Short mmCIF file of C-alpha atoms and ligand atoms in Angstrom, two decimals:
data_model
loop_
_atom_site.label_atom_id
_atom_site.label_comp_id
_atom_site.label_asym_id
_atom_site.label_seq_id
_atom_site.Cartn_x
_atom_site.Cartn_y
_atom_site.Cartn_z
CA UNK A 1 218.22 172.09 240.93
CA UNK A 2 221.32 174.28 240.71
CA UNK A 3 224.44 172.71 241.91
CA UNK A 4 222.61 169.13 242.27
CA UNK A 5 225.23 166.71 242.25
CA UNK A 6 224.90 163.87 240.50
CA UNK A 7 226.12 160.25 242.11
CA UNK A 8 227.64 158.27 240.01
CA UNK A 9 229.79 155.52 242.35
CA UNK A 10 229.04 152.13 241.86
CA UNK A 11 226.51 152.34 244.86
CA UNK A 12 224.93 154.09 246.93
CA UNK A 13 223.42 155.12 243.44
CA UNK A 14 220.78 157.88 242.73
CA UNK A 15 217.34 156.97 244.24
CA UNK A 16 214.13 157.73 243.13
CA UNK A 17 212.28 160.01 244.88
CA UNK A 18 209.69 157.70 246.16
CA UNK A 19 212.12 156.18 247.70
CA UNK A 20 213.36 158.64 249.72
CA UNK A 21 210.03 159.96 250.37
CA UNK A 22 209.43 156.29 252.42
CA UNK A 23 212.43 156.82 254.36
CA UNK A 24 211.17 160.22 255.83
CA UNK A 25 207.47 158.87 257.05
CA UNK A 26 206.81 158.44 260.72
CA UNK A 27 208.40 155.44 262.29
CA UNK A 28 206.00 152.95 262.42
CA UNK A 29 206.02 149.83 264.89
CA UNK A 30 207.79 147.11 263.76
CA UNK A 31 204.38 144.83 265.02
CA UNK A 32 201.95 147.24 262.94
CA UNK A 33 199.22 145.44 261.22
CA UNK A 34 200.21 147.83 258.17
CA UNK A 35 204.39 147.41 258.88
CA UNK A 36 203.84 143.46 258.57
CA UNK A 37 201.85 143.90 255.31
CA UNK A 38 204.75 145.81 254.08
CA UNK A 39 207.67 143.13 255.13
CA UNK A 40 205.26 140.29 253.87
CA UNK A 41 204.98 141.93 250.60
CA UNK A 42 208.90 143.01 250.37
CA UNK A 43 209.73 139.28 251.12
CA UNK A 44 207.56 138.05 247.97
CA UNK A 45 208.29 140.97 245.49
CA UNK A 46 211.83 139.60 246.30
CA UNK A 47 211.13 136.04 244.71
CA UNK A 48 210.23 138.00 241.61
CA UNK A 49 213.05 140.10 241.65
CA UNK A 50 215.91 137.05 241.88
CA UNK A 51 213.31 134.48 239.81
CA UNK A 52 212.87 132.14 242.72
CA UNK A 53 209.78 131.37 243.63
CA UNK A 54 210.88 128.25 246.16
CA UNK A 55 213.80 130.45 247.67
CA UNK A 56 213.92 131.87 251.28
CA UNK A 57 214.04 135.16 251.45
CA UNK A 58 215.82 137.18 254.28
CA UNK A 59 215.54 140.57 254.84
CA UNK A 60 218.28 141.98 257.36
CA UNK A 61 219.76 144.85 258.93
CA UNK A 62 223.67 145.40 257.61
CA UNK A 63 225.35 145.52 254.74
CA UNK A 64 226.11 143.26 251.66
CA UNK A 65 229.32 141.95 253.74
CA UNK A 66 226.59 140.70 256.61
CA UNK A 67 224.71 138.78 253.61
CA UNK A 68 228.37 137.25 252.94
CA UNK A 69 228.96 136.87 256.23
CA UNK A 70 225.02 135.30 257.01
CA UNK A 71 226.06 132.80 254.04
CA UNK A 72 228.62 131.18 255.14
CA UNK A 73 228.28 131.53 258.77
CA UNK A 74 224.78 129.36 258.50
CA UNK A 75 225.99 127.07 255.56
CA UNK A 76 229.92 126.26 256.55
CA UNK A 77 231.19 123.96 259.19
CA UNK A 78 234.90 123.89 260.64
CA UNK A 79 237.15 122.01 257.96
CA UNK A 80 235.00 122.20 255.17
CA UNK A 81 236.75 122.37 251.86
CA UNK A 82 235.29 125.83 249.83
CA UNK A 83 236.40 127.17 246.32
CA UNK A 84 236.31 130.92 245.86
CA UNK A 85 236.09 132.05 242.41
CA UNK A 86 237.67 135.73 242.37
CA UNK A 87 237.65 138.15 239.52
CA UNK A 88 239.03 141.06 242.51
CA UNK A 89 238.51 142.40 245.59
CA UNK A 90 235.06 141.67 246.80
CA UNK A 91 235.93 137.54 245.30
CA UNK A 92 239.02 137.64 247.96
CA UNK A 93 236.38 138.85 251.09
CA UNK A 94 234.58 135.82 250.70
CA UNK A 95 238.31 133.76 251.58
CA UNK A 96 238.63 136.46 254.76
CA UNK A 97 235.09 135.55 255.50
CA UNK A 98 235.52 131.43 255.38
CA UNK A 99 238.71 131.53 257.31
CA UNK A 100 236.98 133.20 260.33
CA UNK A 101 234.73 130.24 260.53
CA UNK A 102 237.78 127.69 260.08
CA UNK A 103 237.17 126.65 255.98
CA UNK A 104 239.93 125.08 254.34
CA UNK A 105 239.95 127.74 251.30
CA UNK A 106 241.56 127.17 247.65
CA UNK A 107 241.26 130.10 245.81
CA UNK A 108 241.09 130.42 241.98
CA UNK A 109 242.28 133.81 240.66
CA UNK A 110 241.32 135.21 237.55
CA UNK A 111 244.04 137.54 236.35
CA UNK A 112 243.03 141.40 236.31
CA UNK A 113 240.43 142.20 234.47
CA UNK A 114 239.87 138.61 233.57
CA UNK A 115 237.45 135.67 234.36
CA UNK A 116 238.45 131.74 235.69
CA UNK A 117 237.91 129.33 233.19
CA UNK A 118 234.91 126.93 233.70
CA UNK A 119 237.77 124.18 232.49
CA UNK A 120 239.92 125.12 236.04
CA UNK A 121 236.87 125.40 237.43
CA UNK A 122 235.93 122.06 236.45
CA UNK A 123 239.39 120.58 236.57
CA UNK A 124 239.22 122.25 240.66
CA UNK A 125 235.90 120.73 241.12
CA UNK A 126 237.09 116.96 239.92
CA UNK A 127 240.07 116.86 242.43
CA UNK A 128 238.46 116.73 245.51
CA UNK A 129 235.10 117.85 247.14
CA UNK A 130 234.23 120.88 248.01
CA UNK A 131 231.29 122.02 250.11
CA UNK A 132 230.58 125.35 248.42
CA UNK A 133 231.96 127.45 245.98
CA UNK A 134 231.70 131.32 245.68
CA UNK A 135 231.76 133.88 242.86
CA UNK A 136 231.04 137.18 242.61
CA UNK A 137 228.50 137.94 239.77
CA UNK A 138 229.85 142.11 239.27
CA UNK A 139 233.13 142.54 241.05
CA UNK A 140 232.83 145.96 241.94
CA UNK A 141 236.73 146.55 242.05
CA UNK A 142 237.09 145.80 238.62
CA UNK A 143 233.78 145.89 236.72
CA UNK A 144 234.19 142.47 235.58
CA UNK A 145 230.73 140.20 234.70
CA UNK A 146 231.12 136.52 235.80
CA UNK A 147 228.11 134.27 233.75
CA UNK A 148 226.67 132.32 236.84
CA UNK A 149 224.68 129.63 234.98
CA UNK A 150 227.79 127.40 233.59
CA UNK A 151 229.72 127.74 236.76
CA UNK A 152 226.56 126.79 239.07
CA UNK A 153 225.74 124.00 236.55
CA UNK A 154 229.13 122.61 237.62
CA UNK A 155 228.57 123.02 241.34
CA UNK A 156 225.55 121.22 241.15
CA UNK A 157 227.49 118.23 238.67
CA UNK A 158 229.58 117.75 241.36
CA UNK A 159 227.63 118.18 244.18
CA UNK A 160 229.16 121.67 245.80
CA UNK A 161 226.70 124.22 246.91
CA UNK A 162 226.93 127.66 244.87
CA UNK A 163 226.51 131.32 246.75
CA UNK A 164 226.55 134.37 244.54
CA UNK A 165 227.50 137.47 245.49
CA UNK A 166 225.20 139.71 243.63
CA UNK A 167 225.29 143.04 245.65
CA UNK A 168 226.44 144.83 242.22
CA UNK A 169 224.28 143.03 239.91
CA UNK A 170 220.52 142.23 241.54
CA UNK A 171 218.10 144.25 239.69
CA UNK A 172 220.66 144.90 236.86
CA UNK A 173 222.01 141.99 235.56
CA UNK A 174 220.23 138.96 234.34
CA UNK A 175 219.63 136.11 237.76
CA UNK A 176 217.50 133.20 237.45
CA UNK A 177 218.14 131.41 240.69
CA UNK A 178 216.11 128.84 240.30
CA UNK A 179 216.23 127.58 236.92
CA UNK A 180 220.18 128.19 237.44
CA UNK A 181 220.15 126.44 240.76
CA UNK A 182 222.58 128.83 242.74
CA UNK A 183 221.81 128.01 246.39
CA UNK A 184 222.50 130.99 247.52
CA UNK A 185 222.02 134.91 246.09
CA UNK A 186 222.68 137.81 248.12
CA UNK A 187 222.77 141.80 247.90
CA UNK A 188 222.70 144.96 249.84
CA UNK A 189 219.88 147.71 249.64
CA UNK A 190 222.23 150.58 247.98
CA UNK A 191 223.08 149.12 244.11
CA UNK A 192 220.25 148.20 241.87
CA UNK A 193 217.84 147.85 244.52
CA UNK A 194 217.67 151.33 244.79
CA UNK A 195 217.52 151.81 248.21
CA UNK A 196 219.57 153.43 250.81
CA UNK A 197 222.56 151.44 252.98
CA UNK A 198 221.39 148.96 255.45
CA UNK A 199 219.61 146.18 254.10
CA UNK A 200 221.68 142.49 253.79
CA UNK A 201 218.94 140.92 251.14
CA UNK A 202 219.29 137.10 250.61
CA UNK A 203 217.29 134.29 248.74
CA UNK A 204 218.31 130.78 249.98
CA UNK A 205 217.21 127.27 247.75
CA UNK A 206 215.85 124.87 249.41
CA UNK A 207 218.64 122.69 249.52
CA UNK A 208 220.54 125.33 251.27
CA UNK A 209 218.12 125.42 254.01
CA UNK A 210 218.55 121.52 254.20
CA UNK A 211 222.00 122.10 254.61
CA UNK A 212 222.00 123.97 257.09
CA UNK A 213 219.10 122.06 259.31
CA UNK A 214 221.20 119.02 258.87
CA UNK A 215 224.58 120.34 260.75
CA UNK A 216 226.61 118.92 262.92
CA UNK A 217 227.82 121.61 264.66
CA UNK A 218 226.57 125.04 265.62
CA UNK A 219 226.56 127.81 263.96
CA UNK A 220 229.63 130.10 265.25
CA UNK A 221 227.63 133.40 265.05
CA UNK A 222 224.68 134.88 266.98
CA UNK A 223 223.62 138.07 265.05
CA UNK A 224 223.81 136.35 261.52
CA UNK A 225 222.26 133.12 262.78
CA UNK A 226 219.02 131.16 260.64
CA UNK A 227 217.59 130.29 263.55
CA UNK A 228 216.98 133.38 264.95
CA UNK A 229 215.86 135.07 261.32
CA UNK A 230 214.31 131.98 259.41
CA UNK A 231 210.95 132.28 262.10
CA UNK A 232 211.16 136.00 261.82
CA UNK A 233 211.12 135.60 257.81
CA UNK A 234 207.93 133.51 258.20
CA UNK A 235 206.29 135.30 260.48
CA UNK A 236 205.94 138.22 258.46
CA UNK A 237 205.19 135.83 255.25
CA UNK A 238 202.40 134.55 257.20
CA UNK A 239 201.62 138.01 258.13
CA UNK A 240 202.17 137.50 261.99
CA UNK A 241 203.58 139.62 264.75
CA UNK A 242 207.27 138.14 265.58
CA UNK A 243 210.67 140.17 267.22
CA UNK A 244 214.22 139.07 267.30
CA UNK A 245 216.31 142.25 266.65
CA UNK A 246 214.33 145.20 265.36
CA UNK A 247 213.91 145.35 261.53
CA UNK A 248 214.59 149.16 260.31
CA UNK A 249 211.07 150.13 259.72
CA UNK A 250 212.05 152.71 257.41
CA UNK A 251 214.17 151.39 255.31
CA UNK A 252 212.15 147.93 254.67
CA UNK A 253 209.45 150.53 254.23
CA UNK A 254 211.69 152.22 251.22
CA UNK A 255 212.19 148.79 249.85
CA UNK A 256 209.13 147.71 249.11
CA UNK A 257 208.18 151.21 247.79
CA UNK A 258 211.45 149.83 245.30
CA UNK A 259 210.49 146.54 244.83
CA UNK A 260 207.34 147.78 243.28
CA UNK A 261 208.80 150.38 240.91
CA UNK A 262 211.42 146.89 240.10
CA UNK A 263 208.57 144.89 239.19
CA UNK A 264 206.39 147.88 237.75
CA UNK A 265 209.04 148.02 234.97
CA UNK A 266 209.52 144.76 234.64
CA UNK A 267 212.79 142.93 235.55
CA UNK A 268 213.74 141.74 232.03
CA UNK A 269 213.20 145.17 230.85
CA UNK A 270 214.91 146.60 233.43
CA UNK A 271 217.53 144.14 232.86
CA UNK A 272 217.44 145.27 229.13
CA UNK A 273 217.65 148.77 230.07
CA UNK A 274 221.11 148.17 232.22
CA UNK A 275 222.23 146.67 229.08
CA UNK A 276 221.63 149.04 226.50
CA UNK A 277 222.83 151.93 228.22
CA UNK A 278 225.88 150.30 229.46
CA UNK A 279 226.70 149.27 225.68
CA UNK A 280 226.18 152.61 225.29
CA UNK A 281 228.19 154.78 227.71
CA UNK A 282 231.09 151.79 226.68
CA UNK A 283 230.90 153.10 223.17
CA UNK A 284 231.30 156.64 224.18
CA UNK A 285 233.95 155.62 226.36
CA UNK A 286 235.66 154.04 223.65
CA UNK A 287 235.24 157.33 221.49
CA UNK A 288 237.70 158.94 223.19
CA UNK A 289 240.12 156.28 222.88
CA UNK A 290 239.85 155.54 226.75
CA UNK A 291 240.71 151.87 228.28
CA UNK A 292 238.31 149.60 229.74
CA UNK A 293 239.58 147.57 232.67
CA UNK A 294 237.95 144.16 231.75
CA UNK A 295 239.72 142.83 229.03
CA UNK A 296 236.54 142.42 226.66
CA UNK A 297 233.39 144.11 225.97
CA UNK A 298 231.70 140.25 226.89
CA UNK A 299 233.24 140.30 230.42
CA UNK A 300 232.05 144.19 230.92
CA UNK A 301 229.37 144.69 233.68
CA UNK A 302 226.47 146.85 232.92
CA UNK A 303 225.93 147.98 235.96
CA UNK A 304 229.10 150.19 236.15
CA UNK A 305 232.11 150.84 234.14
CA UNK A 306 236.24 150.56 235.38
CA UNK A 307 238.09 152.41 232.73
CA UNK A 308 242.03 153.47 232.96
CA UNK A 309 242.92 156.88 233.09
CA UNK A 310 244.84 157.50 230.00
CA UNK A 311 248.53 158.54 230.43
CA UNK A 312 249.87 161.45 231.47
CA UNK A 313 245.98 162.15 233.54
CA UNK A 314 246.33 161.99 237.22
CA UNK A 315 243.12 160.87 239.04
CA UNK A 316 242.99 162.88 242.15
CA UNK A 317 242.88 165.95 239.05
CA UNK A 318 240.62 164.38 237.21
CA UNK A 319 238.03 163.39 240.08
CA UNK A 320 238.48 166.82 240.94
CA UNK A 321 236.97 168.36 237.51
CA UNK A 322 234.17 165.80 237.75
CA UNK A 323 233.23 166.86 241.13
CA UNK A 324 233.57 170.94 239.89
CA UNK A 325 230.98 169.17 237.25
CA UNK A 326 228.73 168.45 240.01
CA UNK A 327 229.30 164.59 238.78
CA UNK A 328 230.75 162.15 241.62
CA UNK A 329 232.33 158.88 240.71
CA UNK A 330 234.49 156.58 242.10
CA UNK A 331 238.63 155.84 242.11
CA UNK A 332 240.25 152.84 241.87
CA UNK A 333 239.83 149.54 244.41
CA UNK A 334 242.18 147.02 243.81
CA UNK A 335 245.03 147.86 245.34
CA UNK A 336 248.10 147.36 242.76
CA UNK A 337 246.50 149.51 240.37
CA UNK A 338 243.98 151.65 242.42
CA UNK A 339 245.21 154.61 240.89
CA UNK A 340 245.40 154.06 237.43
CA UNK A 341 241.45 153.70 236.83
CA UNK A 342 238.55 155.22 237.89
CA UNK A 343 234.96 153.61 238.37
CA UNK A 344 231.15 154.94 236.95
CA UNK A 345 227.76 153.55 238.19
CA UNK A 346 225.18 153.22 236.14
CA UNK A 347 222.78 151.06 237.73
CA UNK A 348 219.17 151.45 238.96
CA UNK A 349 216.99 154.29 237.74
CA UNK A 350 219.73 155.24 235.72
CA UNK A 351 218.94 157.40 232.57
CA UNK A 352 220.58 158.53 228.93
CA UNK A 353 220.36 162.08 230.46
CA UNK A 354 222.35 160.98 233.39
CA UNK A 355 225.18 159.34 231.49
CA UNK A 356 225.05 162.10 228.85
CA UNK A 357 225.92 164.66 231.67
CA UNK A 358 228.93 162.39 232.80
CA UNK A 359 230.26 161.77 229.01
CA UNK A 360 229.86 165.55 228.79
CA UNK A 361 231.76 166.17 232.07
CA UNK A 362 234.56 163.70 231.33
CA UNK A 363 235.45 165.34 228.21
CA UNK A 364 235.65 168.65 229.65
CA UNK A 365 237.97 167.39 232.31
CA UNK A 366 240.13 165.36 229.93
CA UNK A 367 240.64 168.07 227.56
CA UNK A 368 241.44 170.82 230.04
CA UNK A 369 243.94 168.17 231.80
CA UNK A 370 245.48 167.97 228.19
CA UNK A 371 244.05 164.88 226.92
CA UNK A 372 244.06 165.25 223.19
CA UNK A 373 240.39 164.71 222.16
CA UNK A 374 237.45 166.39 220.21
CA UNK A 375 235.01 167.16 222.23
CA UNK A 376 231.62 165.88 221.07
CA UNK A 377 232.97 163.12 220.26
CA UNK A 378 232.02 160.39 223.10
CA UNK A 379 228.82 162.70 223.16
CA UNK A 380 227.85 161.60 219.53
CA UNK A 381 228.54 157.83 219.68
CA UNK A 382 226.42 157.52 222.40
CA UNK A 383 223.56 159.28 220.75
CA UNK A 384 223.66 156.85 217.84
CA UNK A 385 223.41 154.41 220.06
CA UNK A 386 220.67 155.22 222.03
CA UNK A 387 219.03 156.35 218.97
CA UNK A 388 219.51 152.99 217.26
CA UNK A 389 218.80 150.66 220.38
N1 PMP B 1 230.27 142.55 247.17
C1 PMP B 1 230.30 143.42 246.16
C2 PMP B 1 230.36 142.91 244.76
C3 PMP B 1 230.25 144.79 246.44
O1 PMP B 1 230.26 145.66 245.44
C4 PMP B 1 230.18 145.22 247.77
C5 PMP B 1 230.12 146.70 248.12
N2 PMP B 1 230.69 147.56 247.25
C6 PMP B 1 230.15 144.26 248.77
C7 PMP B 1 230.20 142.93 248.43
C8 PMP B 1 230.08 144.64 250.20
O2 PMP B 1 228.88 145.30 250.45
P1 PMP B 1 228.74 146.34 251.65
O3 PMP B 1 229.68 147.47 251.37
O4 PMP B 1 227.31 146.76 251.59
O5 PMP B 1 229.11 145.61 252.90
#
């Protein structure tokens, strides 16, 4: 398709076109025999998805913040003790989020770029007790990859319950929440799930669940409240009518359409796939002597890339040329250095012909903004490495 622009931000991604096919049927009732087959069958193709077969599954209307929010609205009391684990801006929502419901918040800050250490992890974890801890698996701000397992090893050692933010890395990067024991894994429709905004997706353990039925005070939220979504959840599990706040047909209808072409693949090849490409577009980065914001290729997400513009390139030019290219992609986020990198998705039904067309259009732009490079170049190290994968 001439002119087809090509979206490239770290979500809402590229969907396929089943996908979007689902979202244009007729609106079915949300109490259809058929529309409860569909929810049922969403809810258990998400076990598969996070690998937990004893987790609760919730399926919401909102956004990935409302799966934040649902977290720790359900699971934190007033004056509980939290540690948020940040590696940038989406880290530092979860300490806006636990001081609306009255948490007493230490944060741990990894520098830019950067991970926390599991040793201040640990060392944070031995001083006193903390209820939960948070970390954010991608942080979209600065395309950093936390490893979950080690740090929800020590949560359970000490007794703290552990919620993941995955919006950026469900259905791209490697989760095992049960064999990992992370009490809590949530996401949002738009990344790697491949579906369009709106859906808050979250797998609870059992042991969160526990938590929350044994509280001793209420929870200080209506919309985002268990008890009004836990008998929905099962209701639909159990293929029964139920209604609290009507689901968006359409959209849970696009999921499972999703799920399916998830689990089709295969989630450890699809994991694999977000890999090798990933590896791949870094290497072509790196061709062209461009910057990646993490500060090793071990902490580098594979579901998008942050890389610095180099010097004497000014963004709002450069985004410019890439959008001429008919190739979108996304500034900077954290705000001391928002302008001095730039962001590419590459997550979901991502292909080698869709990061080829980006390599290609970033060297056009970077040479005719007078960044001294050959073209071909980023081009031809990602070909090898395709090639040899
Ligand atoms: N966490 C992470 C890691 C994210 O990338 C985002 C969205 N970019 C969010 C949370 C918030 O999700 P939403 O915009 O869907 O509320």
């Amino acid at each position: 398709m001439k002119g087809r622009k090509l979206l490239m931000i770290p979500g809402p991604i590229e969907f396929e076109p089943d996908v979007l096919q689902a979202m244009g049927i007729a609106t079915n009732s949300h109490v259809a025999p058929d529309f409860i087959e569909t929810f049922g069958n969403s809810l258990e193709l998400m076990r598969t998805v996070w690998k937990s077969p004893k987790g609760q599954p919730f399926i919401i209307s909102g956004t990935g913040t409302l799966a934040m929010d649902m977290a720790i609205s359900n699971l934190i009391e007033s004056g509980d003790s939290v540690l948020v684990i940040s590696s940038g801006y989406f880290g530092i929502r979860f300490k806006s989020i636990l001081e609306c419901y009255g948490a007493e918040v230490t944060v741990l800050e990894a520098p830019t770029g950067d991970v926390v250490s599991l040793d201040t992890i640990e060392e944070a974890l031995k001083s006193k007790h903390y209820k939960a801890l948070t970390m954010t698996h991608v942080d979209t701000s600065t395309g950093v990859l936390v490893d979950p397992k080690p740090i929800a090893h020590l949560a359970k050692k000490y007794n703290t319950l552990s919620i993941l933010d995955g919006v950026c890395s469900v259905a791209g990067e490697e989760i095992n929440q049960d064999d990992w024991s992370i009490d809590i894994v949530l996401t949002a429709s738009q990344k790697a799930i491949g579906v369009p905004p709106g859906l808050a997706l979250l797998m609870a353990s059992e042991k969160a669940i526990q938590v929350w039925e044994n509280r001793k005070t209420p929870v200080g939220n209506y919309y985002a409240n268990w008890k009004n979504w836990l008998p929905i959840m099962k209701a639909y599990e159990e293929r029964r009518p139920s209604y609290f706040g009507t689901p968006p047909v359409n959209l849970i209808v696009a999921l499972e359409v999703s799920l399916k072409i998830i689990c089709k693949e295969g989630i450890n090849k699809r994991i694999k796939r977000h890999r090798y490409l990933a590896e791949a577009f870094r290497l072509g980065i790196e061709a062209l002597h461009l910057k990646m914001l993490p500060v090793s290729n071990a902490l580098a997400a594979h579901t998008l890339s942050a890389i610095y513009y180099p010097e004497g390139v000014d963004g709002a030019s450069f985004s410019a040329k890439m959008n001429a290219s008919d190739i979108i992609i996304a500034g900077g986020l954290l705000a001391d250095i928002k302008s001095t990198y730039f962001r590419i998705g590459h997550m979901g039904s991502v292909s080698p012909n869709d990061l080829l067309a980006v390599l290609g259009a970033l060297e056009r732009a970077l040479i005719e903004l007078g960044y001294p490079i050959e073209s071909g170049k980023s081009l031809h190290a990602f070909q090898n490495a395709i090639i040899t994968n």
